[in-house]
Amino acid sequence: MRFQAKTAFSRCEKFCLRGIFVMTSSVAAFTGAAVPKLIAPPPVEPPGPGEVRCKTLLLGICGTDRDILESTSPACPVGSGFLVLGHECLARVEQVGPEVTDCEPGDLVVPAVRRPRQQDNESSDQIRRRVDMVPWGNYVERGIVAEHGFSLPAWIDRPEFLFPVSPEIKDTAVLAEPISVSEKAVREAEQIQNARLGDEWQRQAPRVLVTGLGPIAFAAAIVCRARGWPVTMYGRDDPDSFRAGLVTSFDCDYVHEGVYDWALADVEEDGFDLILECTGNDVVMMQAAGTLASCGILVWEGSTRLPQPCQHNVAEIMRAGILRNHVYLGTVNNAPVDMGRALEHLVSQRPRYGSAIRQLVTRQVSVDESLWHYQNREPQGVKTVVVFD
């Protein structure tokens, strides 16, 4: 079933929500504009049958939000000239409609981003795929593709798109969405390797390289450390910087681009079995590919928004891929199992890495203070979170 957000937007700065006047704002991307704008959020009706009304508590600002703005052509809902941003969300259930039994008022939830789009021809094999595997045009993504996001004080959803959150991780659950993206990357690499090599990674932990020091990179470190795997993180930051120090807080090794030598003397001895490329930089990707040991897997978790032609010796990684049985994997979004596991990781890793995980939220701002962060990154920032409540 396709879910259509209820978004009858008002031009007023005040709106009436069940008889209560609320002064607040939402952040939206407009067609033809690279600058986000504050708008008045919509009045939210009581939930209907099978629906839930949720209140946004925390909202993460993501590189995807910045890409949408930079494009000046957001994928707006039908009939709208703007897209309400925000897809990394922690919310509280406020009211449930008739026939809802899976949640109740007061529950903490994280909403799914991608949902299936209703099709005229649902017999297609592509439509029957898991929603994170269907091609463009067969899904909507709240705050990204054709549905308004969660930069709203309140919104309507369906319980099948809401993941329950334990109260003990209320302070970090807003990170579940980026963690789930890296969880999918690692889970699929595991499944491929299990099909090829049996339980080799279970018997001997793979050596992991994570490139980058952004939210997805730290998310990759979290899901690998949750498995007990040794992780090396590569970045441009000075070793005495905040983010480099955060790497060691997760018991990972840090290598700095200024001193790291990609030309390994013995790739089998000193290379990596799994590389999670999180920079989206083709130069870094090519360099990292040269450190992939035999039967290794490299997963692309990022890319540039508008790729430009570059000169690279692709034939070199092609030959290495043949001789060493490499696998290159691209991944985006998540499956429901990945969001569930992300939330499990936040709970299970709290005793050991809870402090480090909380430090990933490097800035908290109000909605009105958030506009600069939708277009800019702080030099040592990881995740900026908008506080609604």
mmCIF file of C-alpha atoms in Angstrom:
data_model
loop_
_atom_site.group_PDB
_atom_site.id
_atom_site.type_symbol
_atom_site.label_atom_id
_atom_site.label_comp_id
_atom_site.label_asym_id
_atom_site.label_seq_id
_atom_site.Cartn_x
_atom_site.Cartn_y
_atom_site.Cartn_z
ATOM 1 C CA MET A 1 0.000 0.000 0.000
ATOM 2 C CA ARG A 2 1.227 3.448 -0.795
ATOM 3 C CA PHE A 3 1.128 5.871 2.107
ATOM 4 C CA GLN A 4 0.223 9.444 1.257
ATOM 5 C CA ALA A 5 1.269 11.938 3.921
ATOM 6 C CA LYS A 6 -1.537 14.273 4.935
ATOM 7 C CA THR A 7 -0.058 17.620 4.004
ATOM 8 C CA ALA A 8 -2.635 20.341 3.437
ATOM 9 C CA PHE A 9 -0.243 23.195 4.172
ATOM 10 C CA SER A 10 -1.396 26.506 5.524
ATOM 11 C CA ARG A 11 0.120 29.893 4.698
ATOM 12 C CA CYS A 12 -0.353 31.003 8.284
ATOM 13 C CA GLU A 13 2.494 30.929 10.768
ATOM 14 C CA LYS A 14 0.071 29.684 13.385
ATOM 15 C CA PHE A 15 -1.950 26.584 12.979
ATOM 16 C CA CYS A 16 -4.613 24.933 15.038
ATOM 17 C CA LEU A 17 -3.927 21.353 16.122
ATOM 18 C CA ARG A 18 -6.970 19.919 17.840
ATOM 19 C CA GLY A 19 -7.841 23.346 19.225
ATOM 20 C CA ILE A 20 -4.300 24.253 20.347
ATOM 21 C CA PHE A 21 -2.349 27.036 18.659
ATOM 22 C CA VAL A 22 1.281 26.120 18.152
ATOM 23 C CA MET A 23 4.099 28.423 17.101
ATOM 24 C CA THR A 24 6.676 26.341 15.255
ATOM 25 C CA SER A 25 8.246 25.834 11.832
ATOM 26 C CA SER A 26 9.204 23.141 9.354
ATOM 27 C CA VAL A 27 12.150 23.083 6.949
ATOM 28 C CA ALA A 28 11.480 22.571 3.242
ATOM 29 C CA ALA A 29 13.346 22.460 -0.068
ATOM 30 C CA PHE A 30 11.695 24.378 -2.914
ATOM 31 C CA THR A 31 11.940 23.753 -6.627
ATOM 32 C CA GLY A 32 14.474 26.140 -8.147
ATOM 33 C CA ALA A 33 16.039 27.136 -4.808
ATOM 34 C CA ALA A 34 19.250 25.910 -3.201
ATOM 35 C CA VAL A 35 18.406 27.511 0.140
ATOM 36 C CA PRO A 36 16.103 25.814 2.670
ATOM 37 C CA LYS A 37 13.125 27.757 3.939
ATOM 38 C CA LEU A 38 11.103 27.774 7.117
ATOM 39 C CA ILE A 39 7.424 27.182 6.494
ATOM 40 C CA ALA A 40 4.349 26.829 8.617
ATOM 41 C CA PRO A 41 3.606 23.156 9.235
ATOM 42 C CA PRO A 42 0.202 21.702 8.398
ATOM 43 C CA PRO A 43 -2.691 21.059 10.722
ATOM 44 C CA VAL A 44 -2.704 17.359 11.527
ATOM 45 C CA GLU A 45 -6.015 15.573 11.641
ATOM 46 C CA PRO A 46 -6.745 12.769 14.092
ATOM 47 C CA PRO A 47 -5.540 9.381 12.772
ATOM 48 C CA GLY A 48 -7.982 7.317 10.787
ATOM 49 C CA PRO A 49 -8.373 3.528 10.805
ATOM 50 C CA GLY A 50 -4.981 1.824 10.766
ATOM 51 C CA GLU A 51 -3.156 5.137 11.251
ATOM 52 C CA VAL A 52 -0.968 6.636 13.968
ATOM 53 C CA ARG A 53 -0.223 10.254 14.789
ATOM 54 C CA CYS A 54 3.358 10.865 15.869
ATOM 55 C CA LYS A 55 5.216 13.807 17.355
ATOM 56 C CA THR A 56 8.774 14.499 16.204
ATOM 57 C CA LEU A 57 11.272 14.680 19.065
ATOM 58 C CA LEU A 58 14.649 14.662 17.317
ATOM 59 C CA LEU A 59 15.592 14.998 13.653
ATOM 60 C CA GLY A 60 19.028 14.324 12.159
ATOM 61 C CA ILE A 61 20.379 16.490 9.343
ATOM 62 C CA CYS A 62 21.935 14.353 6.621
ATOM 63 C CA GLY A 63 24.168 14.791 3.591
ATOM 64 C CA THR A 64 21.180 13.686 1.532
ATOM 65 C CA ASP A 65 19.325 16.798 2.706
ATOM 66 C CA ARG A 66 22.222 18.922 1.451
ATOM 67 C CA ASP A 67 22.283 17.081 -1.876
ATOM 68 C CA ILE A 68 18.561 17.689 -2.350
ATOM 69 C CA LEU A 69 19.021 21.403 -1.741
ATOM 70 C CA GLU A 70 22.093 21.647 -3.952
ATOM 71 C CA SER A 71 20.192 19.997 -6.806
ATOM 72 C CA THR A 72 17.500 22.750 -6.704
ATOM 73 C CA SER A 73 15.098 20.082 -7.958
ATOM 74 C CA PRO A 74 13.667 18.184 -5.000
ATOM 75 C CA ALA A 75 11.427 15.220 -5.774
ATOM 76 C CA CYS A 76 8.303 16.904 -4.422
ATOM 77 C CA PRO A 77 5.003 15.170 -3.725
ATOM 78 C CA VAL A 78 2.496 15.369 -6.553
ATOM 79 C CA GLY A 79 0.953 18.825 -6.684
ATOM 80 C CA SER A 80 3.502 20.418 -4.357
ATOM 81 C CA GLY A 81 6.272 22.866 -5.242
ATOM 82 C CA PHE A 82 8.326 21.937 -2.195
ATOM 83 C CA LEU A 83 9.491 18.953 -0.161
ATOM 84 C CA VAL A 84 9.508 18.958 3.640
ATOM 85 C CA LEU A 85 12.938 17.629 4.586
ATOM 86 C CA GLY A 86 14.009 15.224 7.318
ATOM 87 C CA HIS A 87 14.260 11.447 7.265
ATOM 88 C CA GLU A 88 16.325 10.580 10.370
ATOM 89 C CA CYS A 89 13.729 10.839 13.093
ATOM 90 C CA LEU A 90 12.891 9.872 16.642
ATOM 91 C CA ALA A 91 9.221 10.351 17.460
ATOM 92 C CA ARG A 92 6.611 9.638 20.099
ATOM 93 C CA VAL A 93 3.215 8.141 19.343
ATOM 94 C CA GLU A 94 0.546 10.651 20.340
ATOM 95 C CA GLN A 95 -2.666 9.012 19.165
ATOM 96 C CA VAL A 96 -3.692 5.809 17.434
ATOM 97 C CA GLY A 97 -6.660 5.284 15.187
ATOM 98 C CA PRO A 98 -9.146 2.428 15.163
ATOM 99 C CA GLU A 99 -7.758 -1.042 14.358
ATOM 100 C CA VAL A 100 -4.227 -0.168 15.527
ATOM 101 C CA THR A 101 -2.874 -2.726 17.989
ATOM 102 C CA ASP A 102 0.901 -2.630 17.405
ATOM 103 C CA CYS A 103 1.597 0.610 19.284
ATOM 104 C CA GLU A 104 0.016 2.954 21.792
ATOM 105 C CA PRO A 105 0.330 6.578 22.885
ATOM 106 C CA GLY A 106 3.645 7.275 24.592
ATOM 107 C CA ASP A 107 5.647 4.723 22.600
ATOM 108 C CA LEU A 108 8.952 5.884 21.163
ATOM 109 C CA VAL A 109 9.406 5.026 17.484
ATOM 110 C CA VAL A 110 11.747 5.472 14.540
ATOM 111 C CA PRO A 111 9.964 5.675 11.168
ATOM 112 C CA ALA A 112 11.011 3.877 8.015
ATOM 113 C CA VAL A 113 12.131 6.154 5.207
ATOM 114 C CA ARG A 114 11.369 4.101 2.086
ATOM 115 C CA ARG A 115 7.924 2.690 1.372
ATOM 116 C CA PRO A 116 6.476 0.867 -1.649
ATOM 117 C CA ARG A 117 4.567 2.888 -4.221
ATOM 118 C CA GLN A 118 1.268 1.427 -5.301
ATOM 119 C CA GLN A 119 1.489 0.237 -8.894
ATOM 120 C CA ASP A 120 -1.098 -0.525 -11.549
ATOM 121 C CA ASN A 121 0.815 -3.693 -12.406
ATOM 122 C CA GLU A 122 1.820 -5.335 -9.144
ATOM 123 C CA SER A 123 2.595 -8.642 -10.836
ATOM 124 C CA SER A 124 6.013 -7.377 -11.898
ATOM 125 C CA ASP A 125 8.933 -9.270 -10.371
ATOM 126 C CA GLN A 126 10.583 -5.926 -9.603
ATOM 127 C CA ILE A 127 7.569 -4.836 -7.544
ATOM 128 C CA ARG A 128 7.687 -8.046 -5.500
ATOM 129 C CA ARG A 129 11.261 -7.340 -4.453
ATOM 130 C CA ARG A 130 12.049 -6.112 -0.964
ATOM 131 C CA VAL A 131 11.384 -2.367 -0.930
ATOM 132 C CA ASP A 132 15.066 -1.390 -0.674
ATOM 133 C CA MET A 133 15.740 -3.377 -3.851
ATOM 134 C CA VAL A 134 13.096 -1.987 -6.193
ATOM 135 C CA PRO A 135 14.148 0.428 -8.978
ATOM 136 C CA TRP A 136 13.477 4.142 -9.115
ATOM 137 C CA GLY A 137 9.819 4.939 -9.606
ATOM 138 C CA ASN A 138 8.589 2.030 -7.511
ATOM 139 C CA TYR A 139 9.021 3.599 -4.085
ATOM 140 C CA VAL A 140 8.634 6.802 -2.133
ATOM 141 C CA GLU A 141 10.970 8.030 0.600
ATOM 142 C CA ARG A 142 9.754 10.410 3.249
ATOM 143 C CA GLY A 143 11.774 13.596 3.096
ATOM 144 C CA ILE A 144 13.627 12.434 -0.037
ATOM 145 C CA VAL A 145 11.375 11.153 -2.827
ATOM 146 C CA ALA A 146 7.755 12.170 -3.438
ATOM 147 C CA GLU A 147 6.616 12.271 0.210
ATOM 148 C CA HIS A 148 7.108 14.983 2.815
ATOM 149 C CA GLY A 149 9.588 14.225 5.556
ATOM 150 C CA PHE A 150 9.588 14.523 9.330
ATOM 151 C CA SER A 151 10.604 18.161 9.826
ATOM 152 C CA LEU A 152 7.123 18.505 11.248
ATOM 153 C CA PRO A 153 5.909 18.810 14.823
ATOM 154 C CA ALA A 154 3.334 16.082 14.132
ATOM 155 C CA TRP A 155 2.471 13.741 11.271
ATOM 156 C CA ILE A 156 0.383 10.737 10.310
ATOM 157 C CA ASP A 157 1.849 7.315 9.531
ATOM 158 C CA ARG A 158 0.995 3.641 9.631
ATOM 159 C CA PRO A 159 2.275 1.243 12.322
ATOM 160 C CA GLU A 160 3.941 -1.070 9.794
ATOM 161 C CA PHE A 161 6.392 1.741 9.059
ATOM 162 C CA LEU A 162 7.257 2.421 12.703
ATOM 163 C CA PHE A 163 10.016 0.648 14.650
ATOM 164 C CA PRO A 164 9.702 0.532 18.456
ATOM 165 C CA VAL A 165 12.504 2.181 20.423
ATOM 166 C CA SER A 166 13.626 1.193 23.900
ATOM 167 C CA PRO A 167 13.511 4.204 26.266
ATOM 168 C CA GLU A 168 17.105 3.523 27.316
ATOM 169 C CA ILE A 169 18.361 4.676 23.880
ATOM 170 C CA LYS A 170 16.120 7.724 23.575
ATOM 171 C CA ASP A 171 19.229 9.920 23.409
ATOM 172 C CA THR A 172 20.814 8.033 20.476
ATOM 173 C CA ALA A 173 17.934 6.404 18.561
ATOM 174 C CA VAL A 174 17.916 9.278 16.048
ATOM 175 C CA LEU A 175 21.121 7.664 14.727
ATOM 176 C CA ALA A 176 19.330 4.410 13.916
ATOM 177 C CA GLU A 177 18.670 5.296 10.276
ATOM 178 C CA PRO A 178 22.326 5.906 9.264
ATOM 179 C CA ILE A 179 23.401 2.897 11.340
ATOM 180 C CA SER A 180 20.838 0.771 9.505
ATOM 181 C CA VAL A 181 22.324 1.804 6.152
ATOM 182 C CA SER A 182 25.749 0.512 7.192
ATOM 183 C CA GLU A 183 24.163 -2.543 8.790
ATOM 184 C CA LYS A 184 22.702 -3.444 5.404
ATOM 185 C CA ALA A 185 26.110 -2.999 3.765
ATOM 186 C CA VAL A 186 27.785 -5.334 6.256
ATOM 187 C CA ARG A 187 24.928 -7.846 6.337
ATOM 188 C CA GLU A 188 24.948 -8.238 2.568
ATOM 189 C CA ALA A 189 28.734 -8.605 2.536
ATOM 190 C CA GLU A 190 28.367 -11.346 5.165
ATOM 191 C CA GLN A 191 25.719 -13.131 3.125
ATOM 192 C CA ILE A 192 27.856 -13.037 -0.004
ATOM 193 C CA GLN A 193 30.884 -14.302 1.870
ATOM 194 C CA ASN A 194 28.924 -17.056 3.588
ATOM 195 C CA ALA A 195 27.763 -18.242 0.166
ATOM 196 C CA ARG A 196 31.348 -18.268 -1.140
ATOM 197 C CA LEU A 197 33.460 -19.210 1.866
ATOM 198 C CA GLY A 198 31.105 -20.784 4.361
ATOM 199 C CA ASP A 199 31.745 -19.710 7.947
ATOM 200 C CA GLU A 200 35.222 -18.268 7.356
ATOM 201 C CA TRP A 201 34.304 -14.818 8.698
ATOM 202 C CA GLN A 202 32.710 -16.454 11.741
ATOM 203 C CA ARG A 203 35.848 -18.480 12.450
ATOM 204 C CA GLN A 204 38.238 -15.610 11.807
ATOM 205 C CA ALA A 205 37.054 -12.021 11.968
ATOM 206 C CA PRO A 206 37.584 -10.091 8.728
ATOM 207 C CA ARG A 207 39.970 -7.159 8.735
ATOM 208 C CA VAL A 208 37.853 -4.079 8.018
ATOM 209 C CA LEU A 209 38.783 -0.732 6.497
ATOM 210 C CA VAL A 210 36.297 2.138 6.731
ATOM 211 C CA THR A 211 37.098 5.200 4.641
ATOM 212 C CA GLY A 212 35.799 8.524 5.912
ATOM 213 C CA LEU A 213 34.870 10.144 9.210
ATOM 214 C CA GLY A 214 31.268 11.110 8.552
ATOM 215 C CA PRO A 215 28.058 9.673 10.045
ATOM 216 C CA ILE A 216 27.889 6.673 7.693
ATOM 217 C CA ALA A 217 31.553 5.857 8.359
ATOM 218 C CA PHE A 218 31.066 5.891 12.125
ATOM 219 C CA ALA A 219 27.885 3.880 11.634
ATOM 220 C CA ALA A 220 29.962 1.319 9.728
ATOM 221 C CA ALA A 221 32.436 1.198 12.591
ATOM 222 C CA ILE A 222 29.616 0.606 15.077
ATOM 223 C CA VAL A 223 28.081 -2.337 13.215
ATOM 224 C CA CYS A 224 31.497 -3.944 12.711
ATOM 225 C CA ARG A 225 32.566 -3.463 16.331
ATOM 226 C CA ALA A 226 29.206 -4.927 17.396
ATOM 227 C CA ARG A 227 30.366 -8.080 15.607
ATOM 228 C CA GLY A 228 33.751 -7.944 17.308
ATOM 229 C CA TRP A 229 35.624 -7.239 14.075
ATOM 230 C CA PRO A 230 38.862 -5.223 14.026
ATOM 231 C CA VAL A 231 38.369 -1.893 12.254
ATOM 232 C CA THR A 232 40.757 0.633 10.743
ATOM 233 C CA MET A 233 39.344 4.037 9.812
ATOM 234 C CA TYR A 234 40.970 6.273 7.210
ATOM 235 C CA GLY A 235 40.515 10.030 7.158
ATOM 236 C CA ARG A 236 41.974 13.458 6.463
ATOM 237 C CA ASP A 237 41.735 14.783 10.026
ATOM 238 C CA ASP A 238 44.867 15.325 12.082
ATOM 239 C CA PRO A 239 45.465 12.489 14.547
ATOM 240 C CA ASP A 240 44.934 14.852 17.498
ATOM 241 C CA SER A 241 41.553 16.111 16.209
ATOM 242 C CA PHE A 242 38.195 15.400 17.824
ATOM 243 C CA ARG A 243 36.969 12.983 15.158
ATOM 244 C CA ALA A 244 40.246 11.064 15.057
ATOM 245 C CA GLY A 245 39.994 10.722 18.831
ATOM 246 C CA LEU A 246 36.448 9.472 18.451
ATOM 247 C CA VAL A 247 37.775 6.682 16.234
ATOM 248 C CA THR A 248 39.878 5.350 19.099
ATOM 249 C CA SER A 249 36.871 5.631 21.444
ATOM 250 C CA PHE A 250 35.328 2.835 19.381
ATOM 251 C CA ASP A 251 38.527 0.763 19.755
ATOM 252 C CA CYS A 252 39.351 1.305 16.093
ATOM 253 C CA ASP A 253 42.731 2.156 14.583
ATOM 254 C CA TYR A 254 43.095 5.478 12.791
ATOM 255 C CA VAL A 255 45.244 6.124 9.728
ATOM 256 C CA HIS A 256 45.771 9.616 8.363
ATOM 257 C CA GLU A 257 45.864 10.272 4.632
ATOM 258 C CA GLY A 258 49.086 12.237 4.983
ATOM 259 C CA VAL A 259 51.084 9.283 6.263
ATOM 260 C CA TYR A 260 49.253 6.166 5.098
ATOM 261 C CA ASP A 261 50.925 4.256 2.283
ATOM 262 C CA TRP A 262 48.370 2.549 0.067
ATOM 263 C CA ALA A 263 51.099 0.523 -1.677
ATOM 264 C CA LEU A 264 51.223 -2.503 0.597
ATOM 265 C CA ALA A 265 54.222 -4.803 0.375
ATOM 266 C CA ASP A 266 52.023 -7.849 0.989
ATOM 267 C CA VAL A 267 48.309 -7.328 0.446
ATOM 268 C CA GLU A 268 47.453 -10.763 1.838
ATOM 269 C CA GLU A 269 49.320 -10.097 5.056
ATOM 270 C CA ASP A 270 48.581 -6.386 5.493
ATOM 271 C CA GLY A 271 45.423 -5.820 3.442
ATOM 272 C CA PHE A 272 41.732 -5.913 4.273
ATOM 273 C CA ASP A 273 38.967 -8.471 3.840
ATOM 274 C CA LEU A 274 36.148 -5.943 3.876
ATOM 275 C CA ILE A 275 36.288 -2.293 2.804
ATOM 276 C CA LEU A 276 33.365 0.033 3.492
ATOM 277 C CA GLU A 277 33.876 3.067 1.259
ATOM 278 C CA CYS A 278 32.014 5.957 2.877
ATOM 279 C CA THR A 279 33.651 9.037 1.360
ATOM 280 C CA GLY A 280 32.066 8.883 -2.093
ATOM 281 C CA ASN A 281 35.464 9.951 -3.413
ATOM 282 C CA ASP A 282 36.595 8.015 -6.480
ATOM 283 C CA VAL A 283 40.302 8.620 -5.763
ATOM 284 C CA VAL A 284 40.004 7.196 -2.265
ATOM 285 C CA MET A 285 37.967 4.283 -3.596
ATOM 286 C CA MET A 286 40.601 3.386 -6.173
ATOM 287 C CA GLN A 287 43.377 3.591 -3.595
ATOM 288 C CA ALA A 288 41.437 1.519 -1.088
ATOM 289 C CA ALA A 289 40.668 -1.131 -3.713
ATOM 290 C CA GLY A 290 44.381 -1.810 -3.984
ATOM 291 C CA THR A 291 44.427 -2.996 -0.359
ATOM 292 C CA LEU A 292 41.736 -5.643 -0.822
ATOM 293 C CA ALA A 293 43.032 -9.111 0.030
ATOM 294 C CA SER A 294 41.977 -12.223 -1.870
ATOM 295 C CA CYS A 295 38.236 -12.941 -1.755
ATOM 296 C CA GLY A 296 37.732 -9.488 -0.269
ATOM 297 C CA ILE A 297 34.598 -7.378 -0.640
ATOM 298 C CA LEU A 298 34.415 -3.621 -1.198
ATOM 299 C CA VAL A 299 31.081 -1.936 -0.513
ATOM 300 C CA TRP A 300 30.195 1.501 -1.880
ATOM 301 C CA GLU A 301 28.132 3.426 0.673
ATOM 302 C CA GLY A 302 28.563 6.851 -0.888
ATOM 303 C CA SER A 303 29.067 8.656 -4.170
ATOM 304 C CA THR A 304 29.246 12.163 -5.546
ATOM 305 C CA ARG A 305 25.891 13.643 -6.523
ATOM 306 C CA LEU A 306 27.030 14.544 -10.037
ATOM 307 C CA PRO A 307 29.905 12.229 -11.032
ATOM 308 C CA GLN A 308 32.443 13.775 -13.384
ATOM 309 C CA PRO A 309 34.783 11.934 -15.806
ATOM 310 C CA CYS A 310 38.165 11.124 -14.241
ATOM 311 C CA GLN A 311 41.323 9.314 -15.276
ATOM 312 C CA HIS A 312 41.831 6.127 -13.256
ATOM 313 C CA ASN A 313 43.498 2.818 -13.995
ATOM 314 C CA VAL A 314 40.296 0.825 -13.689
ATOM 315 C CA ALA A 315 41.948 -2.055 -15.536
ATOM 316 C CA GLU A 316 44.182 -2.552 -12.506
ATOM 317 C CA ILE A 317 41.306 -3.231 -10.126
ATOM 318 C CA MET A 318 39.590 -5.315 -12.792
ATOM 319 C CA ARG A 319 42.620 -7.587 -13.040
ATOM 320 C CA ALA A 320 43.051 -7.754 -9.269
ATOM 321 C CA GLY A 321 39.357 -8.513 -8.954
ATOM 322 C CA ILE A 322 39.701 -11.466 -11.311
ATOM 323 C CA LEU A 323 42.891 -12.892 -9.845
ATOM 324 C CA ARG A 324 41.822 -12.388 -6.222
ATOM 325 C CA ASN A 325 38.089 -13.132 -6.531
ATOM 326 C CA HIS A 326 36.989 -9.698 -5.355
ATOM 327 C CA VAL A 327 33.388 -8.555 -5.041
ATOM 328 C CA TYR A 328 32.255 -4.938 -5.489
ATOM 329 C CA LEU A 329 28.870 -4.131 -4.005
ATOM 330 C CA GLY A 330 26.717 -1.024 -4.065
ATOM 331 C CA THR A 331 24.032 -0.507 -1.454
ATOM 332 C CA VAL A 332 21.505 2.131 -0.464
ATOM 333 C CA ASN A 333 18.780 2.517 2.140
ATOM 334 C CA ASN A 334 17.932 -0.494 4.322
ATOM 335 C CA ALA A 335 15.651 -3.443 4.782
ATOM 336 C CA PRO A 336 13.378 -3.670 7.851
ATOM 337 C CA VAL A 337 15.748 -6.204 9.380
ATOM 338 C CA ASP A 338 18.554 -3.651 9.181
ATOM 339 C CA MET A 339 16.635 -0.992 11.085
ATOM 340 C CA GLY A 340 15.766 -3.571 13.720
ATOM 341 C CA ARG A 341 19.395 -4.578 14.075
ATOM 342 C CA ALA A 342 20.529 -0.946 14.205
ATOM 343 C CA LEU A 343 18.303 -0.396 17.209
ATOM 344 C CA GLU A 344 19.601 -3.621 18.750
ATOM 345 C CA HIS A 345 23.186 -2.422 18.279
ATOM 346 C CA LEU A 346 22.392 0.850 20.048
ATOM 347 C CA VAL A 347 21.114 -1.137 23.018
ATOM 348 C CA SER A 348 23.777 -3.859 23.097
ATOM 349 C CA GLN A 349 26.714 -1.500 22.556
ATOM 350 C CA ARG A 350 25.532 1.091 25.073
ATOM 351 C CA PRO A 351 27.523 -0.332 28.013
ATOM 352 C CA ARG A 352 30.774 -0.311 26.020
ATOM 353 C CA TYR A 353 30.388 2.496 23.495
ATOM 354 C CA GLY A 354 27.441 4.518 24.774
ATOM 355 C CA SER A 355 29.566 7.589 25.489
ATOM 356 C CA ALA A 356 31.239 7.445 22.065
ATOM 357 C CA ILE A 357 27.889 7.006 20.310
ATOM 358 C CA ARG A 358 26.430 10.022 22.115
ATOM 359 C CA GLN A 359 29.420 12.092 21.015
ATOM 360 C CA LEU A 360 28.465 11.496 17.380
ATOM 361 C CA VAL A 361 25.769 14.121 17.929
ATOM 362 C CA THR A 362 28.115 17.084 17.764
ATOM 363 C CA ARG A 363 25.471 19.808 17.631
ATOM 364 C CA GLN A 364 21.864 20.216 18.770
ATOM 365 C CA VAL A 365 19.839 23.100 17.360
ATOM 366 C CA SER A 366 16.269 24.315 17.255
ATOM 367 C CA VAL A 367 14.293 24.293 14.013
ATOM 368 C CA ASP A 368 14.822 28.035 13.574
ATOM 369 C CA GLU A 369 18.577 27.613 14.112
ATOM 370 C CA SER A 370 18.895 24.694 11.712
ATOM 371 C CA LEU A 371 18.951 26.362 8.284
ATOM 372 C CA TRP A 372 22.725 26.962 8.201
ATOM 373 C CA HIS A 373 23.348 23.311 9.019
ATOM 374 C CA TYR A 374 21.218 22.150 6.089
ATOM 375 C CA GLN A 375 23.789 23.732 3.769
ATOM 376 C CA ASN A 376 27.039 23.513 5.715
ATOM 377 C CA ARG A 377 29.136 21.103 7.730
ATOM 378 C CA GLU A 378 31.127 22.070 10.791
ATOM 379 C CA PRO A 379 34.834 21.188 10.426
ATOM 380 C CA GLN A 380 34.801 18.556 13.188
ATOM 381 C CA GLY A 381 31.089 17.870 13.134
ATOM 382 C CA VAL A 382 29.561 14.439 12.708
ATOM 383 C CA LYS A 383 25.797 14.699 13.194
ATOM 384 C CA THR A 384 23.679 17.792 13.769
ATOM 385 C CA VAL A 385 20.327 17.058 15.401
ATOM 386 C CA VAL A 386 17.293 19.334 15.414
ATOM 387 C CA VAL A 387 15.453 19.280 18.731
ATOM 388 C CA PHE A 388 11.677 19.562 18.486
ATOM 389 C CA ASP A 389 10.833 18.660 22.071
#
